[in-house]
CSV table of C-alpha atoms in Angstrom, one decimal:
chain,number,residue,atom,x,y,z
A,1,UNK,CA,128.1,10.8,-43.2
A,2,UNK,CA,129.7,12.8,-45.7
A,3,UNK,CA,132.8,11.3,-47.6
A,4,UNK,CA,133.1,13.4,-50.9
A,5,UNK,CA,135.4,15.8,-49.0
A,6,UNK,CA,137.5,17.6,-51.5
A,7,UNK,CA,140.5,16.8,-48.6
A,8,UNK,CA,140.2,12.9,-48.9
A,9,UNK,CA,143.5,11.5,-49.8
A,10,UNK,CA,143.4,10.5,-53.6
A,11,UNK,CA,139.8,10.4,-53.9
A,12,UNK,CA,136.6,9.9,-52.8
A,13,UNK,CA,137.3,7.0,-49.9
A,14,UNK,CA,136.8,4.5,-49.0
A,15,UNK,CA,138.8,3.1,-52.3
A,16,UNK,CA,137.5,-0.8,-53.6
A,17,UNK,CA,140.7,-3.1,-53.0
A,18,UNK,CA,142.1,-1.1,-49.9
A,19,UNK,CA,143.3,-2.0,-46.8
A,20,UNK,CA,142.5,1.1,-44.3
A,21,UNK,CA,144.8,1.1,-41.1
A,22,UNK,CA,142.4,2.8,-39.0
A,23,UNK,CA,144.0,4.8,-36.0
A,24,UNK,CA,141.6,4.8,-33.1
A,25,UNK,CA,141.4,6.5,-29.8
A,26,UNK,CA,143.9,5.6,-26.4
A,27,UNK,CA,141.4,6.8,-24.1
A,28,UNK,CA,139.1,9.8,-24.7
A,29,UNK,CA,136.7,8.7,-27.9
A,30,UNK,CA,136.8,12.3,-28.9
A,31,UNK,CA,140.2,11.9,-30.3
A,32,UNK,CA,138.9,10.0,-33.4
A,33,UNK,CA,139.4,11.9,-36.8
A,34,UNK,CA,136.8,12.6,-39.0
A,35,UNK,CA,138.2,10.9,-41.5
A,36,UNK,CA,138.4,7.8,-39.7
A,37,UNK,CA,134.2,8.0,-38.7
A,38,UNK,CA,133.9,8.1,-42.5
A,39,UNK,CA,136.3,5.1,-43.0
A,40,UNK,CA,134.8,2.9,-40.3
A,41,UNK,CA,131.1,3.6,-41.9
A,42,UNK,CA,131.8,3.4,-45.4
A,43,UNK,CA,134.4,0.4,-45.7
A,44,UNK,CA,132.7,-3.1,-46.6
A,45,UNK,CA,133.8,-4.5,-42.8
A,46,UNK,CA,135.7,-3.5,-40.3
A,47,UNK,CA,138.4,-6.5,-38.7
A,48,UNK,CA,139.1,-5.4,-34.8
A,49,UNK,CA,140.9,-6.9,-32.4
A,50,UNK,CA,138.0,-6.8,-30.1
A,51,UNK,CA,134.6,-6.3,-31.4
A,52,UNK,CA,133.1,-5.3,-28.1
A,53,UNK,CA,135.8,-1.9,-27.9
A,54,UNK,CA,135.5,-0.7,-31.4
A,55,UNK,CA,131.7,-1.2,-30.6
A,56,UNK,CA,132.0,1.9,-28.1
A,57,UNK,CA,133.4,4.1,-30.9
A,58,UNK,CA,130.3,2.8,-33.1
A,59,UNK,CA,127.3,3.4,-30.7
A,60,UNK,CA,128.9,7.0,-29.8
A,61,UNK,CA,129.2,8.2,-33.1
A,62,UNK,CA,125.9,6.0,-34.3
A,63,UNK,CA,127.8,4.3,-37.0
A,64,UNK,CA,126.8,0.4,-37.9
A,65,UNK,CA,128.6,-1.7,-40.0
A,66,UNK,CA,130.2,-5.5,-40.0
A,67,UNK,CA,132.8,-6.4,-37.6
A,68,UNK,CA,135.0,-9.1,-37.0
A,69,UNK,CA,137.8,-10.8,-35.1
A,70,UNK,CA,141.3,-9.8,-36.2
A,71,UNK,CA,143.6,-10.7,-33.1
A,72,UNK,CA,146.8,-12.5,-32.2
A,73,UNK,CA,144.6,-16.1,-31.4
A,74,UNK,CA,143.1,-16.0,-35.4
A,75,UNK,CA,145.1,-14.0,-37.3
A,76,UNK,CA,146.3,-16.9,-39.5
A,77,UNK,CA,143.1,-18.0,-40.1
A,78,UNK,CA,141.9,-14.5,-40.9
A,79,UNK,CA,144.5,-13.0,-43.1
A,80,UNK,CA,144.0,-15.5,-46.4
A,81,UNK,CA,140.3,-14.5,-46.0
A,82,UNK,CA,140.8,-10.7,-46.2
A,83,UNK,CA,143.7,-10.9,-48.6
A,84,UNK,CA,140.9,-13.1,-50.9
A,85,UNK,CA,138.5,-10.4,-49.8
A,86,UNK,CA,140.5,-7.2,-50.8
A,87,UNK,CA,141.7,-8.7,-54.1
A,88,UNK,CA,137.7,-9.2,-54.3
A,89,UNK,CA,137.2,-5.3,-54.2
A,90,UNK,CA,136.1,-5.0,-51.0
A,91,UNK,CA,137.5,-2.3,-48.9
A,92,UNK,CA,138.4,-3.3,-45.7
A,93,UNK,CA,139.3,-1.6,-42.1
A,94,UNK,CA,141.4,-2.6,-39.6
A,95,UNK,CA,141.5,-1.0,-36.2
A,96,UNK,CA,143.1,-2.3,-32.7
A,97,UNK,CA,141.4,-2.1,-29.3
A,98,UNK,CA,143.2,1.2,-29.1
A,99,UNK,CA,146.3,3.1,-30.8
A,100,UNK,CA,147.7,2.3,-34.1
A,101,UNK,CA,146.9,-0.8,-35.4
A,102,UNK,CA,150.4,-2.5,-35.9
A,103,UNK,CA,152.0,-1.2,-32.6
A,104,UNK,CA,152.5,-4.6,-30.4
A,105,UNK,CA,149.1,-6.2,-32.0
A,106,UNK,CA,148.2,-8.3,-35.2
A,107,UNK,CA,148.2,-5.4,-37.4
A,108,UNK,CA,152.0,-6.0,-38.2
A,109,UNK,CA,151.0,-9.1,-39.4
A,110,UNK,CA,148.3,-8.3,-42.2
A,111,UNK,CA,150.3,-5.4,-43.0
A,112,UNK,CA,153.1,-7.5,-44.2
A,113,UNK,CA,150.9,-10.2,-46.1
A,114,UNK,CA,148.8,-7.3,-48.0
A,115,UNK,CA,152.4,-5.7,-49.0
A,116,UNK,CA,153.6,-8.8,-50.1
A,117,UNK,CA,150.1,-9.4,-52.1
A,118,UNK,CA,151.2,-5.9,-53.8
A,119,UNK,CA,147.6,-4.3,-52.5
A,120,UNK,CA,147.5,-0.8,-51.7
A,121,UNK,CA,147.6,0.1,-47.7
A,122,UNK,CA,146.6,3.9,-46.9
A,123,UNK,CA,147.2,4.5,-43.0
A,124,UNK,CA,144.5,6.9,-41.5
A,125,UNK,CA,146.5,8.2,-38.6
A,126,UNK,CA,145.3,8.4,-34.5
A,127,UNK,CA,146.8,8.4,-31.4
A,128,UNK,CA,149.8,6.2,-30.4
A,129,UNK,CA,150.0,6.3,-26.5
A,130,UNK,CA,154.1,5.6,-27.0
A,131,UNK,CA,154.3,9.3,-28.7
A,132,UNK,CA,151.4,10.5,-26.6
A,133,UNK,CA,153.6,9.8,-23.2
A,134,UNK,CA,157.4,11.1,-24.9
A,135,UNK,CA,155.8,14.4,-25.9
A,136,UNK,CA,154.3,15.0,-22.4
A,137,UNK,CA,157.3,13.6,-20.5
A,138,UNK,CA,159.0,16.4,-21.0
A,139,UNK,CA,162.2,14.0,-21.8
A,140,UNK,CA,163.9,14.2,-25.3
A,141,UNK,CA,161.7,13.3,-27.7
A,142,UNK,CA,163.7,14.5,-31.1
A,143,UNK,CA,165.6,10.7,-31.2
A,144,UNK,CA,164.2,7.8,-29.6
A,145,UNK,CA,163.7,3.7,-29.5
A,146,UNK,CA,160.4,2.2,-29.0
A,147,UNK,CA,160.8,-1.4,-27.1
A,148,UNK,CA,157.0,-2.3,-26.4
A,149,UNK,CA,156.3,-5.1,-24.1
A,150,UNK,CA,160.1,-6.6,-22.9
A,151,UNK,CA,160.3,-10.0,-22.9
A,152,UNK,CA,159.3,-12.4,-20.5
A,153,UNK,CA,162.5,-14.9,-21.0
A,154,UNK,CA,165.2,-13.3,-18.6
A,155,UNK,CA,168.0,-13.2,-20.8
A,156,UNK,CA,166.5,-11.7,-23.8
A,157,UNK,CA,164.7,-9.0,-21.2
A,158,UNK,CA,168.2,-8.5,-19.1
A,159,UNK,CA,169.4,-7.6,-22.9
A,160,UNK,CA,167.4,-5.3,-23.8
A,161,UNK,CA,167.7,-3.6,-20.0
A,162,UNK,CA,171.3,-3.5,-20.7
A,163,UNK,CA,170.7,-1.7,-23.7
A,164,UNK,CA,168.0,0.9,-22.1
A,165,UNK,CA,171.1,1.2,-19.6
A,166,UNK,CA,173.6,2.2,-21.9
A,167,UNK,CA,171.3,4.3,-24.7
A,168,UNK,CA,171.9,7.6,-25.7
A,169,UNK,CA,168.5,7.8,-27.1
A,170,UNK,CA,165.2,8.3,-25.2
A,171,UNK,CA,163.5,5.0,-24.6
A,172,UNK,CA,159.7,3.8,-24.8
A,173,UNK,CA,158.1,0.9,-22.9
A,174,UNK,CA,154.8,-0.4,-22.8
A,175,UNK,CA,154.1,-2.4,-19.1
A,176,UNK,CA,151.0,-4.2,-17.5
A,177,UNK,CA,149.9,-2.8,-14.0
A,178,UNK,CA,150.5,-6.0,-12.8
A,179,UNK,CA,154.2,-5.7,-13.8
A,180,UNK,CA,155.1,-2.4,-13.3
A,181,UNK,CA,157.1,-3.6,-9.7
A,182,UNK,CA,159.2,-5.8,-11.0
A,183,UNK,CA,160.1,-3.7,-14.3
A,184,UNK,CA,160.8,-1.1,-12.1
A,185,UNK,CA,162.9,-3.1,-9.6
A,186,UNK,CA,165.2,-3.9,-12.6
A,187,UNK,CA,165.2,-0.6,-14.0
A,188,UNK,CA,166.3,0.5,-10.9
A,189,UNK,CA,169.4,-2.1,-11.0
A,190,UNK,CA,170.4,-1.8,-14.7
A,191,UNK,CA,170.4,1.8,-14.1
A,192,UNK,CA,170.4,3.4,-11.5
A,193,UNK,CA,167.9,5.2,-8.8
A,194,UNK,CA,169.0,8.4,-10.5
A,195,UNK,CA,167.7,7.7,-14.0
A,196,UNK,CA,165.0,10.4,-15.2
A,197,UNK,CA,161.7,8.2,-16.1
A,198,UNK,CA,158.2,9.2,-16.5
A,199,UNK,CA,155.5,6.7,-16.3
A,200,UNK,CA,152.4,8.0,-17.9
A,201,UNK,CA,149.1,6.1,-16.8
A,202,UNK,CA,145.8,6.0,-18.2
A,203,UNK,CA,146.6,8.6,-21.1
A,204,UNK,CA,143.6,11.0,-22.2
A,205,UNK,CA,141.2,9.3,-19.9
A,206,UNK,CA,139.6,10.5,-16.7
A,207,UNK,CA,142.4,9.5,-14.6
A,208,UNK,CA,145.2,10.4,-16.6
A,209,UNK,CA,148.6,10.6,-14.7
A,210,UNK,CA,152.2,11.3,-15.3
A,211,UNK,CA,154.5,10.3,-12.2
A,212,UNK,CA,158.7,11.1,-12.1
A,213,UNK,CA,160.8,12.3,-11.5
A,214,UNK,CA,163.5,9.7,-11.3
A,215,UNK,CA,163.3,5.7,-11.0
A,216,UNK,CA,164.2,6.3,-7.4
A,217,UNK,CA,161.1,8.6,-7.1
A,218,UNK,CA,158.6,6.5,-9.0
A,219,UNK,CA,159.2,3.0,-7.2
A,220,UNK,CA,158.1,5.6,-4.2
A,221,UNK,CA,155.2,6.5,-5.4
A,222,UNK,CA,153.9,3.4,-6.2
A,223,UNK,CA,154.9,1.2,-3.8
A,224,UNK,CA,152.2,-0.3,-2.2
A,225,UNK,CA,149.7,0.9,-4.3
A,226,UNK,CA,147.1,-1.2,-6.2
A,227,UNK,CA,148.1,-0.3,-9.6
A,228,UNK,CA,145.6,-0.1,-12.4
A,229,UNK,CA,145.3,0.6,-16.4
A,230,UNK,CA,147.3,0.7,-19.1
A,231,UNK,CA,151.1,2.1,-18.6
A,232,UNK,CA,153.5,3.6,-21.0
A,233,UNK,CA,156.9,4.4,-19.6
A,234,UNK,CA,159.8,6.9,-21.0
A,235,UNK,CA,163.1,6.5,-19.8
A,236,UNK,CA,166.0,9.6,-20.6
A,237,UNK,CA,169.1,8.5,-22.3
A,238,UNK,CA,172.9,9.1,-21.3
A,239,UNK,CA,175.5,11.0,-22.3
A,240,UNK,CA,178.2,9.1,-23.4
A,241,UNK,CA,180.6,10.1,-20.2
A,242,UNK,CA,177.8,8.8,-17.6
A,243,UNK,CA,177.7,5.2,-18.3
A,244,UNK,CA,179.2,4.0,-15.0
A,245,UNK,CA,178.4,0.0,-13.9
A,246,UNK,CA,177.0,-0.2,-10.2
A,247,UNK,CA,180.6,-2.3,-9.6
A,248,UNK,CA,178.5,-3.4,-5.6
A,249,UNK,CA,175.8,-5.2,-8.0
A,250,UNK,CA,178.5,-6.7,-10.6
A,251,UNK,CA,180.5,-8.1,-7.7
A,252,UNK,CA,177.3,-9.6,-6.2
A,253,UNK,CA,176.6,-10.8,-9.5
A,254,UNK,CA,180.2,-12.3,-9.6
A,255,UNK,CA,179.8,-14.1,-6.6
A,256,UNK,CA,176.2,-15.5,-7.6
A,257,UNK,CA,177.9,-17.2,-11.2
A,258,UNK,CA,180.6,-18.3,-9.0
A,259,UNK,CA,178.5,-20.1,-6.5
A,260,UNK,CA,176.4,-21.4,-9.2
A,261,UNK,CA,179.2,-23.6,-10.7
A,262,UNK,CA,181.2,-21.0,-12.9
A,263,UNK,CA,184.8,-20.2,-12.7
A,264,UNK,CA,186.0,-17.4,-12.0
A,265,UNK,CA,187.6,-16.5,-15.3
A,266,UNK,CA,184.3,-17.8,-17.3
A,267,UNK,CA,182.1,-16.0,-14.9
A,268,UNK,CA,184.4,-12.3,-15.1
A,269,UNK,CA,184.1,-12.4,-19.4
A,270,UNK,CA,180.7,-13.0,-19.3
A,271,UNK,CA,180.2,-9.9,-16.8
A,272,UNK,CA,182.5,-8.2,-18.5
A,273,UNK,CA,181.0,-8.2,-22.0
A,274,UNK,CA,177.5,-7.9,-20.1
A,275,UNK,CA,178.3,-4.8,-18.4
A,276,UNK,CA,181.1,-3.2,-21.6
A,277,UNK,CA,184.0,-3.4,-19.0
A,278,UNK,CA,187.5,-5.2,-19.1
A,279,UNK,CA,187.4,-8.9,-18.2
A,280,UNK,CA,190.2,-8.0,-16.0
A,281,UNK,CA,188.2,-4.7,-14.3
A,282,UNK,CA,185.7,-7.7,-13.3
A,283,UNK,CA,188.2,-10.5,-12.4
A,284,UNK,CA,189.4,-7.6,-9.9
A,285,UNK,CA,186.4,-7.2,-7.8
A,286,UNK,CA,187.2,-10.7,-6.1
């Protein structure tokens, strides 16, 4: 393969001493740049998240070279090694099993100990399946926050849904199958049946679907259904004017702290600062 293109980014690549963030395909293996082929065959080894996926991009573009493990279970154990490595000369790749490396995986990690190392990073760019779904949504795509995975500890996630409730700004999610229900389900409470949403499934592959309209419409589509691959969900924003608490599900709420032990008074502030409403707005619904 022929890296000497007059295009390459400083100069001939791949560079001794660099860290290559290697953007791979989300799906269809067609998407891969040229200039990451030349990257992924010339660098001294390429660190993946799983060796068996970036092993499909090899064999269908006949490339061989070293791979290792680079995930979230070694990545301590890894990073001195490649650090040693790169201030060694070696150039060195790292891909994820799909995306941008970085994006919810390792990558942030080794990213953040390389800078700190002062070696050079250069970022070959791919496809991102959070900006893949916001541009085909159809949603606003010009300002926008990118949550990932939520949280699994139920105050940090009820949080952040508070937050997705009350944003002006288009919002990003990445979801299991497994999961999507129950996001959904509390989508549906912190916001509101009326909310625009798309969930985008399977992006670029065979099976590639975007479903909407609202959360109302999506929990229909899918109910019932034995969900499968990956999910990326974009959620519309609110004017400023719309934000307007579901005051049936506060109440119930209410009555839930209450019966759990907390007084009235203790259980209305905390409602109240939840939801952005008057202590006494909440106190009233008794």
């Amino acid at each position: 393969m022929n890296n000497n293109s007059s295009l390459s980014h400083r100069k001939e690549e791949p560079e001794n001493g660099i860290l290559y963030i290697v953007g791979t395909p989300i799906g269809n293996l067609n998407d891969i740049s040229q200039r990451a082929l030349n990257i992924l065959q010339n660098v001294s080894f390429i660190a993946c998240e799983d060796t068996r996926q970036t092993k499909k991009i090899m064999n269908k573009f006949n490339i061989s070279n070293k791979l290792i493990s680079f995930n979230k279970h070694n990545s301590l154990i890894k990073i001195p090694k490649i650090v040693k490595d790169l201030k060694d000369g070696k150039s060195i790749a790292i891909v994820s099993d799909a995306g941008m490396p970085g994006i919810c995986d390792p990558g942030e990690e080794i990213a953040r100990s390389v800078k700190y190392e002062g070696i050079d990073m250069i970022c070959v760019p791919g496809a991102c399946a959070a900006i893949t779904a916001l541009v085909s949504s159809g949603l606003p795509s010009s300002r926008f926050v990118f949550e990932g995975f939520l949280p699994k500890k139920k105050i940090d996630r009820e949080k952040i849904l508070l937050e997705i409730s009350k944003n002006e700004k288009t919002t990003i999610i990445y979801e299991s199958p497994k999961r999507l229900s129950k996001l959904l389900d509390e989508l549906l409470k912190f916001c509101g049946g009326d909310r625009e949403i798309m969930v985008a499934r399977e992006l670029t592959k065979k099976f590639e679907e975007h479903v909407g309209h609202d959360i109302n419409n999506v929990i229909e589509f899918f109910r019932d259904k034995d969900i499968i691959g990956e999910i990326t969900i974009v959620i519309k924003g609110i004017r400023k004017t719309d934000f307007n608490p579901n005051k049936s599900t506060i109440k119930k709420d209410l009555n839930d702290l209450i019966d759990a032990g907390l007084s009235l008074s203790a259980a209305s502030k905390y409602l109240a600062k939840k939801n952005s409403l008057k202590k006494s707005e909440v106190y009233n619904l008794i």
